[in-house]
Amino acid sequence: MRIGQPVNRLYVVMSSSRSFETKITDAISKINKGLGAYFGKTVGPTCVKIKQVDESWFVSTVEELIQEFLSKSDEGLQTLLKQYSVNEKGAQLDYANKHLKAFKAWQPSGDPKKDIRAHLLEVDREHVDVLAKRVLDLNRELRPRVNEMRKQERLLRDEFTELRLMLKQVDDVSSAIVFRYTPRTFWAFVLTLGQWV
């Protein structure tokens, strides 16, 4: 029976080399020791007044805190490692890395019930379809109004152009009349102009 080989749907835990739990425990204990040493260095300068009152008590209390931290974190780590059966899962990963060859890269299944990306894609498509339909409906609804407004705008522009032209003609006529006629002859002209209209 080889390490990492399935036996009754369970994997044999590594025994010849260090187990995954041992590797994790060693790494975490190094980190915790480093944290404890850092705490021991930094707490002294920050608590100078307390340290001056009773230095031996202070040092022993800091050491007790560090030891308590290390023991509690080791206990918690062991509990976690047992709870999640790290050795078995590590052996499975090790076996898979050595023996299971995949030549094709992993791809999502594409099933919206199993794959969140496919589900989101489906939701996005539905949302885009709803938005496209709404835009099309609004376009159909607003297009006649826009055409009517453009038509009215053209009519107003034409009217405005005609009024400007008439105003220019009136200005030309009035300036010609003012310079040629005296006030008396001007009023006579206006009266005759009124008869034409």
mmCIF file with all atom_site columns, C-alpha atoms in Angstrom:
data_model
loop_
_atom_site.group_PDB
_atom_site.id
_atom_site.type_symbol
_atom_site.label_atom_id
_atom_site.label_alt_id
_atom_site.label_comp_id
_atom_site.label_asym_id
_atom_site.label_entity_id
_atom_site.label_seq_id
_atom_site.pdbx_PDB_ins_code
_atom_site.Cartn_x
_atom_site.Cartn_y
_atom_site.Cartn_z
_atom_site.occupancy
_atom_site.B_iso_or_equiv
_atom_site.pdbx_formal_charge
_atom_site.auth_seq_id
_atom_site.auth_comp_id
_atom_site.auth_asym_id
_atom_site.auth_atom_id
_atom_site.pdbx_PDB_model_num
ATOM 1   C CA . MET A 1 1   ? 0.000   0.000   0.000   1.00 0.00 ? 1   MET A CA 1
ATOM 2   C CA . ARG A 1 2   ? 1.518   3.320   -1.117  1.00 0.00 ? 2   ARG A CA 1
ATOM 3   C CA . ILE A 1 3   ? 1.054   6.736   0.446   1.00 0.00 ? 3   ILE A CA 1
ATOM 4   C CA . GLY A 1 4   ? -1.702  8.725   -1.201  1.00 0.00 ? 4   GLY A CA 1
ATOM 5   C CA . GLN A 1 5   ? -3.265  5.617   -2.761  1.00 0.00 ? 5   GLN A CA 1
ATOM 6   C CA . PRO A 1 6   ? -6.994  5.162   -2.063  1.00 0.00 ? 6   PRO A CA 1
ATOM 7   C CA . VAL A 1 7   ? -7.966  2.285   0.216   1.00 0.00 ? 7   VAL A CA 1
ATOM 8   C CA . ASN A 1 8   ? -11.716 1.795   0.705   1.00 0.00 ? 8   ASN A CA 1
ATOM 9   C CA . ARG A 1 9   ? -12.286 5.334   -0.591  1.00 0.00 ? 9   ARG A CA 1
ATOM 10  C CA . LEU A 1 10  ? -9.881  6.712   2.044   1.00 0.00 ? 10  LEU A CA 1
ATOM 11  C CA . TYR A 1 11  ? -6.353  7.854   1.418   1.00 0.00 ? 11  TYR A CA 1
ATOM 12  C CA . VAL A 1 12  ? -3.383  6.538   3.354   1.00 0.00 ? 12  VAL A CA 1
ATOM 13  C CA . VAL A 1 13  ? -1.784  9.297   5.382   1.00 0.00 ? 13  VAL A CA 1
ATOM 14  C CA . MET A 1 14  ? 1.855   10.046  4.680   1.00 0.00 ? 14  MET A CA 1
ATOM 15  C CA . SER A 1 15  ? 4.046   8.264   7.162   1.00 0.00 ? 15  SER A CA 1
ATOM 16  C CA . SER A 1 16  ? 7.464   8.070   5.567   1.00 0.00 ? 16  SER A CA 1
ATOM 17  C CA . SER A 1 17  ? 8.059   11.806  5.323   1.00 0.00 ? 17  SER A CA 1
ATOM 18  C CA . ARG A 1 18  ? 6.763   14.528  7.601   1.00 0.00 ? 18  ARG A CA 1
ATOM 19  C CA . SER A 1 19  ? 2.975   14.747  7.637   1.00 0.00 ? 19  SER A CA 1
ATOM 20  C CA . PHE A 1 20  ? 1.106   17.808  6.487   1.00 0.00 ? 20  PHE A CA 1
ATOM 21  C CA . GLU A 1 21  ? -0.037  18.476  10.044  1.00 0.00 ? 21  GLU A CA 1
ATOM 22  C CA . THR A 1 22  ? 3.581   18.463  11.242  1.00 0.00 ? 22  THR A CA 1
ATOM 23  C CA . LYS A 1 23  ? 4.637   20.853  8.490   1.00 0.00 ? 23  LYS A CA 1
ATOM 24  C CA . ILE A 1 24  ? 1.771   23.229  9.270   1.00 0.00 ? 24  ILE A CA 1
ATOM 25  C CA . THR A 1 25  ? 2.389   22.974  13.024  1.00 0.00 ? 25  THR A CA 1
ATOM 26  C CA . ASP A 1 26  ? 6.099   23.737  12.603  1.00 0.00 ? 26  ASP A CA 1
ATOM 27  C CA . ALA A 1 27  ? 5.402   26.735  10.358  1.00 0.00 ? 27  ALA A CA 1
ATOM 28  C CA . ILE A 1 28  ? 2.740   28.145  12.701  1.00 0.00 ? 28  ILE A CA 1
ATOM 29  C CA . SER A 1 29  ? 4.927   27.630  15.771  1.00 0.00 ? 29  SER A CA 1
ATOM 30  C CA . LYS A 1 30  ? 7.760   29.572  14.087  1.00 0.00 ? 30  LYS A CA 1
ATOM 31  C CA . ILE A 1 31  ? 5.336   32.393  13.307  1.00 0.00 ? 31  ILE A CA 1
ATOM 32  C CA . ASN A 1 32  ? 3.971   32.358  16.858  1.00 0.00 ? 32  ASN A CA 1
ATOM 33  C CA . LYS A 1 33  ? 7.463   32.386  18.380  1.00 0.00 ? 33  LYS A CA 1
ATOM 34  C CA . GLY A 1 34  ? 8.340   35.347  16.185  1.00 0.00 ? 34  GLY A CA 1
ATOM 35  C CA . LEU A 1 35  ? 5.170   37.134  17.288  1.00 0.00 ? 35  LEU A CA 1
ATOM 36  C CA . GLY A 1 36  ? 5.940   36.362  20.941  1.00 0.00 ? 36  GLY A CA 1
ATOM 37  C CA . ALA A 1 37  ? 9.497   37.680  20.605  1.00 0.00 ? 37  ALA A CA 1
ATOM 38  C CA . TYR A 1 38  ? 8.231   40.835  18.885  1.00 0.00 ? 38  TYR A CA 1
ATOM 39  C CA . PHE A 1 39  ? 5.651   41.353  21.638  1.00 0.00 ? 39  PHE A CA 1
ATOM 40  C CA . GLY A 1 40  ? 8.353   40.870  24.291  1.00 0.00 ? 40  GLY A CA 1
ATOM 41  C CA . LYS A 1 41  ? 10.572  43.489  22.619  1.00 0.00 ? 41  LYS A CA 1
ATOM 42  C CA . THR A 1 42  ? 7.899   46.111  22.001  1.00 0.00 ? 42  THR A CA 1
ATOM 43  C CA . VAL A 1 43  ? 5.878   45.887  25.218  1.00 0.00 ? 43  VAL A CA 1
ATOM 44  C CA . GLY A 1 44  ? 8.859   46.892  27.414  1.00 0.00 ? 44  GLY A CA 1
ATOM 45  C CA . PRO A 1 45  ? 9.479   50.328  25.857  1.00 0.00 ? 45  PRO A CA 1
ATOM 46  C CA . THR A 1 46  ? 5.752   51.119  25.632  1.00 0.00 ? 46  THR A CA 1
ATOM 47  C CA . CYS A 1 47  ? 5.013   50.265  29.290  1.00 0.00 ? 47  CYS A CA 1
ATOM 48  C CA . VAL A 1 48  ? 8.021   51.944  30.926  1.00 0.00 ? 48  VAL A CA 1
ATOM 49  C CA . LYS A 1 49  ? 6.130   53.296  33.949  1.00 0.00 ? 49  LYS A CA 1
ATOM 50  C CA . ILE A 1 50  ? 4.654   49.889  34.812  1.00 0.00 ? 50  ILE A CA 1
ATOM 51  C CA . LYS A 1 51  ? 8.040   48.234  34.291  1.00 0.00 ? 51  LYS A CA 1
ATOM 52  C CA . GLN A 1 52  ? 9.751   50.727  36.641  1.00 0.00 ? 52  GLN A CA 1
ATOM 53  C CA . VAL A 1 53  ? 7.370   49.904  39.498  1.00 0.00 ? 53  VAL A CA 1
ATOM 54  C CA . ASP A 1 54  ? 8.314   46.203  39.622  1.00 0.00 ? 54  ASP A CA 1
ATOM 55  C CA . GLU A 1 55  ? 10.558  44.993  36.828  1.00 0.00 ? 55  GLU A CA 1
ATOM 56  C CA . SER A 1 56  ? 10.679  41.312  37.836  1.00 0.00 ? 56  SER A CA 1
ATOM 57  C CA . TRP A 1 57  ? 6.868   41.125  38.046  1.00 0.00 ? 57  TRP A CA 1
ATOM 58  C CA . PHE A 1 58  ? 6.570   42.870  34.671  1.00 0.00 ? 58  PHE A CA 1
ATOM 59  C CA . VAL A 1 59  ? 9.028   40.510  32.958  1.00 0.00 ? 59  VAL A CA 1
ATOM 60  C CA . SER A 1 60  ? 7.376   37.403  34.437  1.00 0.00 ? 60  SER A CA 1
ATOM 61  C CA . THR A 1 61  ? 3.897   38.655  33.448  1.00 0.00 ? 61  THR A CA 1
ATOM 62  C CA . VAL A 1 62  ? 5.018   39.322  29.873  1.00 0.00 ? 62  VAL A CA 1
ATOM 63  C CA . GLU A 1 63  ? 6.599   35.851  29.728  1.00 0.00 ? 63  GLU A CA 1
ATOM 64  C CA . GLU A 1 64  ? 3.396   34.278  31.061  1.00 0.00 ? 64  GLU A CA 1
ATOM 65  C CA . LEU A 1 65  ? 1.353   36.147  28.424  1.00 0.00 ? 65  LEU A CA 1
ATOM 66  C CA . ILE A 1 66  ? 3.667   34.965  25.664  1.00 0.00 ? 66  ILE A CA 1
ATOM 67  C CA . GLN A 1 67  ? 3.570   31.348  26.914  1.00 0.00 ? 67  GLN A CA 1
ATOM 68  C CA . GLU A 1 68  ? -0.214  31.468  27.219  1.00 0.00 ? 68  GLU A CA 1
ATOM 69  C CA . PHE A 1 69  ? -0.476  32.858  23.670  1.00 0.00 ? 69  PHE A CA 1
ATOM 70  C CA . LEU A 1 70  ? 1.780   30.089  22.326  1.00 0.00 ? 70  LEU A CA 1
ATOM 71  C CA . SER A 1 71  ? -0.065  27.294  24.146  1.00 0.00 ? 71  SER A CA 1
ATOM 72  C CA . LYS A 1 72  ? -3.545  28.573  23.198  1.00 0.00 ? 72  LYS A CA 1
ATOM 73  C CA . SER A 1 73  ? -2.585  28.978  19.542  1.00 0.00 ? 73  SER A CA 1
ATOM 74  C CA . ASP A 1 74  ? -1.049  25.466  19.509  1.00 0.00 ? 74  ASP A CA 1
ATOM 75  C CA . GLU A 1 75  ? -4.223  24.020  21.042  1.00 0.00 ? 75  GLU A CA 1
ATOM 76  C CA . GLY A 1 76  ? -6.424  25.872  18.565  1.00 0.00 ? 76  GLY A CA 1
ATOM 77  C CA . LEU A 1 77  ? -4.250  24.771  15.670  1.00 0.00 ? 77  LEU A CA 1
ATOM 78  C CA . GLN A 1 78  ? -4.403  21.104  16.699  1.00 0.00 ? 78  GLN A CA 1
ATOM 79  C CA . THR A 1 79  ? -8.180  21.325  17.003  1.00 0.00 ? 79  THR A CA 1
ATOM 80  C CA . LEU A 1 80  ? -8.469  22.850  13.537  1.00 0.00 ? 80  LEU A CA 1
ATOM 81  C CA . LEU A 1 81  ? -6.126  20.316  11.980  1.00 0.00 ? 81  LEU A CA 1
ATOM 82  C CA . LYS A 1 82  ? -8.115  17.410  13.424  1.00 0.00 ? 82  LYS A CA 1
ATOM 83  C CA . GLN A 1 83  ? -11.455 18.984  12.586  1.00 0.00 ? 83  GLN A CA 1
ATOM 84  C CA . TYR A 1 84  ? -10.580 19.387  8.917   1.00 0.00 ? 84  TYR A CA 1
ATOM 85  C CA . SER A 1 85  ? -8.502  16.158  8.632   1.00 0.00 ? 85  SER A CA 1
ATOM 86  C CA . VAL A 1 86  ? -5.613  17.966  6.991   1.00 0.00 ? 86  VAL A CA 1
ATOM 87  C CA . ASN A 1 87  ? -3.416  14.877  6.609   1.00 0.00 ? 87  ASN A CA 1
ATOM 88  C CA . GLU A 1 88  ? -6.018  13.042  4.548   1.00 0.00 ? 88  GLU A CA 1
ATOM 89  C CA . LYS A 1 89  ? -6.715  16.016  2.329   1.00 0.00 ? 89  LYS A CA 1
ATOM 90  C CA . GLY A 1 90  ? -3.003  16.699  1.945   1.00 0.00 ? 90  GLY A CA 1
ATOM 91  C CA . ALA A 1 91  ? -2.426  13.085  0.923   1.00 0.00 ? 91  ALA A CA 1
ATOM 92  C CA . GLN A 1 92  ? -5.237  13.357  -1.624  1.00 0.00 ? 92  GLN A CA 1
ATOM 93  C CA . LEU A 1 93  ? -3.706  16.513  -3.086  1.00 0.00 ? 93  LEU A CA 1
ATOM 94  C CA . ASP A 1 94  ? -0.257  14.933  -3.139  1.00 0.00 ? 94  ASP A CA 1
ATOM 95  C CA . TYR A 1 95  ? -1.607  11.850  -4.901  1.00 0.00 ? 95  TYR A CA 1
ATOM 96  C CA . ALA A 1 96  ? -3.545  13.965  -7.392  1.00 0.00 ? 96  ALA A CA 1
ATOM 97  C CA . ASN A 1 97  ? -0.473  16.072  -8.153  1.00 0.00 ? 97  ASN A CA 1
ATOM 98  C CA . LYS A 1 98  ? 1.664   13.005  -8.803  1.00 0.00 ? 98  LYS A CA 1
ATOM 99  C CA . HIS A 1 99  ? -0.727  10.650  -10.563 1.00 0.00 ? 99  HIS A CA 1
ATOM 100 C CA . LEU A 1 100 ? -3.623  12.505  -12.124 1.00 0.00 ? 100 LEU A CA 1
ATOM 101 C CA . LYS A 1 101 ? -2.515  14.030  -15.383 1.00 0.00 ? 101 LYS A CA 1
ATOM 102 C CA . ALA A 1 102 ? -4.830  16.523  -17.017 1.00 0.00 ? 102 ALA A CA 1
ATOM 103 C CA . PHE A 1 103 ? -3.862  17.754  -20.444 1.00 0.00 ? 103 PHE A CA 1
ATOM 104 C CA . LYS A 1 104 ? -6.776  20.113  -20.793 1.00 0.00 ? 104 LYS A CA 1
ATOM 105 C CA . ALA A 1 105 ? -7.117  23.137  -18.567 1.00 0.00 ? 105 ALA A CA 1
ATOM 106 C CA . TRP A 1 106 ? -10.063 23.290  -16.216 1.00 0.00 ? 106 TRP A CA 1
ATOM 107 C CA . GLN A 1 107 ? -13.136 25.013  -17.571 1.00 0.00 ? 107 GLN A CA 1
ATOM 108 C CA . PRO A 1 108 ? -16.375 25.906  -15.852 1.00 0.00 ? 108 PRO A CA 1
ATOM 109 C CA . SER A 1 109 ? -19.243 23.525  -16.546 1.00 0.00 ? 109 SER A CA 1
ATOM 110 C CA . GLY A 1 110 ? -21.501 26.146  -18.108 1.00 0.00 ? 110 GLY A CA 1
ATOM 111 C CA . ASP A 1 111 ? -24.507 24.818  -16.207 1.00 0.00 ? 111 ASP A CA 1
ATOM 112 C CA . PRO A 1 112 ? -26.207 27.788  -14.489 1.00 0.00 ? 112 PRO A CA 1
ATOM 113 C CA . LYS A 1 113 ? -27.298 25.528  -11.613 1.00 0.00 ? 113 LYS A CA 1
ATOM 114 C CA . LYS A 1 114 ? -23.719 24.502  -10.795 1.00 0.00 ? 114 LYS A CA 1
ATOM 115 C CA . ASP A 1 115 ? -21.553 27.315  -12.143 1.00 0.00 ? 115 ASP A CA 1
ATOM 116 C CA . ILE A 1 116 ? -21.950 30.850  -10.772 1.00 0.00 ? 116 ILE A CA 1
ATOM 117 C CA . ARG A 1 117 ? -20.340 32.398  -13.861 1.00 0.00 ? 117 ARG A CA 1
ATOM 118 C CA . ALA A 1 118 ? -22.878 30.711  -16.146 1.00 0.00 ? 118 ALA A CA 1
ATOM 119 C CA . HIS A 1 119 ? -25.681 31.801  -13.835 1.00 0.00 ? 119 HIS A CA 1
ATOM 120 C CA . LEU A 1 120 ? -24.478 35.414  -13.886 1.00 0.00 ? 120 LEU A CA 1
ATOM 121 C CA . LEU A 1 121 ? -24.104 35.273  -17.666 1.00 0.00 ? 121 LEU A CA 1
ATOM 122 C CA . GLU A 1 122 ? -27.696 34.062  -17.967 1.00 0.00 ? 122 GLU A CA 1
ATOM 123 C CA . VAL A 1 123 ? -28.916 36.794  -15.624 1.00 0.00 ? 123 VAL A CA 1
ATOM 124 C CA . ASP A 1 124 ? -26.923 39.386  -17.588 1.00 0.00 ? 124 ASP A CA 1
ATOM 125 C CA . ARG A 1 125 ? -28.434 38.175  -20.859 1.00 0.00 ? 125 ARG A CA 1
ATOM 126 C CA . GLU A 1 126 ? -31.941 38.370  -19.431 1.00 0.00 ? 126 GLU A CA 1
ATOM 127 C CA . HIS A 1 127 ? -31.227 41.868  -18.134 1.00 0.00 ? 127 HIS A CA 1
ATOM 128 C CA . VAL A 1 128 ? -29.813 42.951  -21.501 1.00 0.00 ? 128 VAL A CA 1
ATOM 129 C CA . ASP A 1 129 ? -32.878 41.516  -23.268 1.00 0.00 ? 129 ASP A CA 1
ATOM 130 C CA . VAL A 1 130 ? -35.204 43.423  -20.922 1.00 0.00 ? 130 VAL A CA 1
ATOM 131 C CA . LEU A 1 131 ? -33.244 46.644  -21.464 1.00 0.00 ? 131 LEU A CA 1
ATOM 132 C CA . ALA A 1 132 ? -33.174 46.174  -25.248 1.00 0.00 ? 132 ALA A CA 1
ATOM 133 C CA . LYS A 1 133 ? -36.943 45.593  -25.346 1.00 0.00 ? 133 LYS A CA 1
ATOM 134 C CA . ARG A 1 134 ? -37.570 48.668  -23.187 1.00 0.00 ? 134 ARG A CA 1
ATOM 135 C CA . VAL A 1 135 ? -35.318 50.835  -25.369 1.00 0.00 ? 135 VAL A CA 1
ATOM 136 C CA . LEU A 1 136 ? -37.067 49.582  -28.510 1.00 0.00 ? 136 LEU A CA 1
ATOM 137 C CA . ASP A 1 137 ? -40.500 50.314  -27.007 1.00 0.00 ? 137 ASP A CA 1
ATOM 138 C CA . LEU A 1 138 ? -39.425 53.807  -25.965 1.00 0.00 ? 138 LEU A CA 1
ATOM 139 C CA . ASN A 1 139 ? -37.934 54.396  -29.399 1.00 0.00 ? 139 ASN A CA 1
ATOM 140 C CA . ARG A 1 140 ? -41.211 53.402  -31.071 1.00 0.00 ? 140 ARG A CA 1
ATOM 141 C CA . GLU A 1 141 ? -43.166 55.564  -28.664 1.00 0.00 ? 141 GLU A CA 1
ATOM 142 C CA . LEU A 1 142 ? -40.960 58.646  -28.897 1.00 0.00 ? 142 LEU A CA 1
ATOM 143 C CA . ARG A 1 143 ? -40.044 58.556  -32.610 1.00 0.00 ? 143 ARG A CA 1
ATOM 144 C CA . PRO A 1 144 ? -43.392 60.059  -33.811 1.00 0.00 ? 144 PRO A CA 1
ATOM 145 C CA . ARG A 1 145 ? -43.182 62.775  -31.158 1.00 0.00 ? 145 ARG A CA 1
ATOM 146 C CA . VAL A 1 146 ? -39.650 63.669  -32.203 1.00 0.00 ? 146 VAL A CA 1
ATOM 147 C CA . ASN A 1 147 ? -40.676 63.809  -35.862 1.00 0.00 ? 147 ASN A CA 1
ATOM 148 C CA . GLU A 1 148 ? -43.646 66.050  -34.979 1.00 0.00 ? 148 GLU A CA 1
ATOM 149 C CA . MET A 1 149 ? -41.410 68.352  -32.937 1.00 0.00 ? 149 MET A CA 1
ATOM 150 C CA . ARG A 1 150 ? -38.918 68.570  -35.806 1.00 0.00 ? 150 ARG A CA 1
ATOM 151 C CA . LYS A 1 151 ? -41.741 69.444  -38.191 1.00 0.00 ? 151 LYS A CA 1
ATOM 152 C CA . GLN A 1 152 ? -42.965 72.180  -35.832 1.00 0.00 ? 152 GLN A CA 1
ATOM 153 C CA . GLU A 1 153 ? -39.410 73.448  -35.464 1.00 0.00 ? 153 GLU A CA 1
ATOM 154 C CA . ARG A 1 154 ? -39.058 73.747  -39.258 1.00 0.00 ? 154 ARG A CA 1
ATOM 155 C CA . LEU A 1 155 ? -42.393 75.588  -39.486 1.00 0.00 ? 155 LEU A CA 1
ATOM 156 C CA . LEU A 1 156 ? -41.348 78.005  -36.746 1.00 0.00 ? 156 LEU A CA 1
ATOM 157 C CA . ARG A 1 157 ? -38.019 78.626  -38.461 1.00 0.00 ? 157 ARG A CA 1
ATOM 158 C CA . ASP A 1 158 ? -39.785 79.328  -41.753 1.00 0.00 ? 158 ASP A CA 1
ATOM 159 C CA . GLU A 1 159 ? -42.215 81.685  -40.001 1.00 0.00 ? 159 GLU A CA 1
ATOM 160 C CA . PHE A 1 160 ? -39.350 83.408  -38.237 1.00 0.00 ? 160 PHE A CA 1
ATOM 161 C CA . THR A 1 161 ? -37.493 83.835  -41.529 1.00 0.00 ? 161 THR A CA 1
ATOM 162 C CA . GLU A 1 162 ? -40.607 85.307  -43.171 1.00 0.00 ? 162 GLU A CA 1
ATOM 163 C CA . LEU A 1 163 ? -41.136 87.715  -40.274 1.00 0.00 ? 163 LEU A CA 1
ATOM 164 C CA . ARG A 1 164 ? -37.517 88.833  -40.427 1.00 0.00 ? 164 ARG A CA 1
ATOM 165 C CA . LEU A 1 165 ? -37.829 89.439  -44.143 1.00 0.00 ? 165 LEU A CA 1
ATOM 166 C CA . MET A 1 166 ? -41.030 91.460  -43.641 1.00 0.00 ? 166 MET A CA 1
ATOM 167 C CA . LEU A 1 167 ? -39.395 93.454  -40.845 1.00 0.00 ? 167 LEU A CA 1
ATOM 168 C CA . LYS A 1 168 ? -36.425 94.218  -43.088 1.00 0.00 ? 168 LYS A CA 1
ATOM 169 C CA . GLN A 1 169 ? -38.762 95.343  -45.865 1.00 0.00 ? 169 GLN A CA 1
ATOM 170 C CA . VAL A 1 170 ? -40.698 97.556  -43.433 1.00 0.00 ? 170 VAL A CA 1
ATOM 171 C CA . ASP A 1 171 ? -37.421 99.053  -42.179 1.00 0.00 ? 171 ASP A CA 1
ATOM 172 C CA . ASP A 1 172 ? -36.297 99.712  -45.750 1.00 0.00 ? 172 ASP A CA 1
ATOM 173 C CA . VAL A 1 173 ? -39.618 101.346 -46.647 1.00 0.00 ? 173 VAL A CA 1
ATOM 174 C CA . SER A 1 174 ? -39.740 103.435 -43.475 1.00 0.00 ? 174 SER A CA 1
ATOM 175 C CA . SER A 1 175 ? -36.185 104.666 -43.909 1.00 0.00 ? 175 SER A CA 1
ATOM 176 C CA . ALA A 1 176 ? -36.919 105.601 -47.537 1.00 0.00 ? 176 ALA A CA 1
ATOM 177 C CA . ILE A 1 177 ? -40.076 107.445 -46.516 1.00 0.00 ? 177 ILE A CA 1
ATOM 178 C CA . VAL A 1 178 ? -38.474 109.329 -43.646 1.00 0.00 ? 178 VAL A CA 1
ATOM 179 C CA . PHE A 1 179 ? -35.711 110.693 -45.822 1.00 0.00 ? 179 PHE A CA 1
ATOM 180 C CA . ARG A 1 180 ? -37.881 111.642 -48.818 1.00 0.00 ? 180 ARG A CA 1
ATOM 181 C CA . TYR A 1 181 ? -40.938 113.125 -47.219 1.00 0.00 ? 181 TYR A CA 1
ATOM 182 C CA . THR A 1 182 ? -41.666 115.804 -44.747 1.00 0.00 ? 182 THR A CA 1
ATOM 183 C CA . PRO A 1 183 ? -43.971 114.981 -41.849 1.00 0.00 ? 183 PRO A CA 1
ATOM 184 C CA . ARG A 1 184 ? -46.974 116.252 -43.709 1.00 0.00 ? 184 ARG A CA 1
ATOM 185 C CA . THR A 1 185 ? -46.322 114.251 -46.852 1.00 0.00 ? 185 THR A CA 1
ATOM 186 C CA . PHE A 1 186 ? -45.405 111.224 -44.713 1.00 0.00 ? 186 PHE A CA 1
ATOM 187 C CA . TRP A 1 187 ? -48.854 111.110 -43.152 1.00 0.00 ? 187 TRP A CA 1
ATOM 188 C CA . ALA A 1 188 ? -50.412 111.476 -46.547 1.00 0.00 ? 188 ALA A CA 1
ATOM 189 C CA . PHE A 1 189 ? -48.371 108.493 -47.706 1.00 0.00 ? 189 PHE A CA 1
ATOM 190 C CA . VAL A 1 190 ? -49.421 106.468 -44.667 1.00 0.00 ? 190 VAL A CA 1
ATOM 191 C CA . LEU A 1 191 ? -53.069 107.221 -45.374 1.00 0.00 ? 191 LEU A CA 1
ATOM 192 C CA . THR A 1 192 ? -52.744 106.147 -48.969 1.00 0.00 ? 192 THR A CA 1
ATOM 193 C CA . LEU A 1 193 ? -50.852 103.060 -47.849 1.00 0.00 ? 193 LEU A CA 1
ATOM 194 C CA . GLY A 1 194 ? -53.737 102.287 -45.465 1.00 0.00 ? 194 GLY A CA 1
ATOM 195 C CA . GLN A 1 195 ? -56.162 102.407 -48.361 1.00 0.00 ? 195 GLN A CA 1
ATOM 196 C CA . TRP A 1 196 ? -54.133 99.802  -50.245 1.00 0.00 ? 196 TRP A CA 1
ATOM 197 C CA . VAL A 1 197 ? -54.172 97.458  -47.312 1.00 0.00 ? 197 VAL A CA 1
#
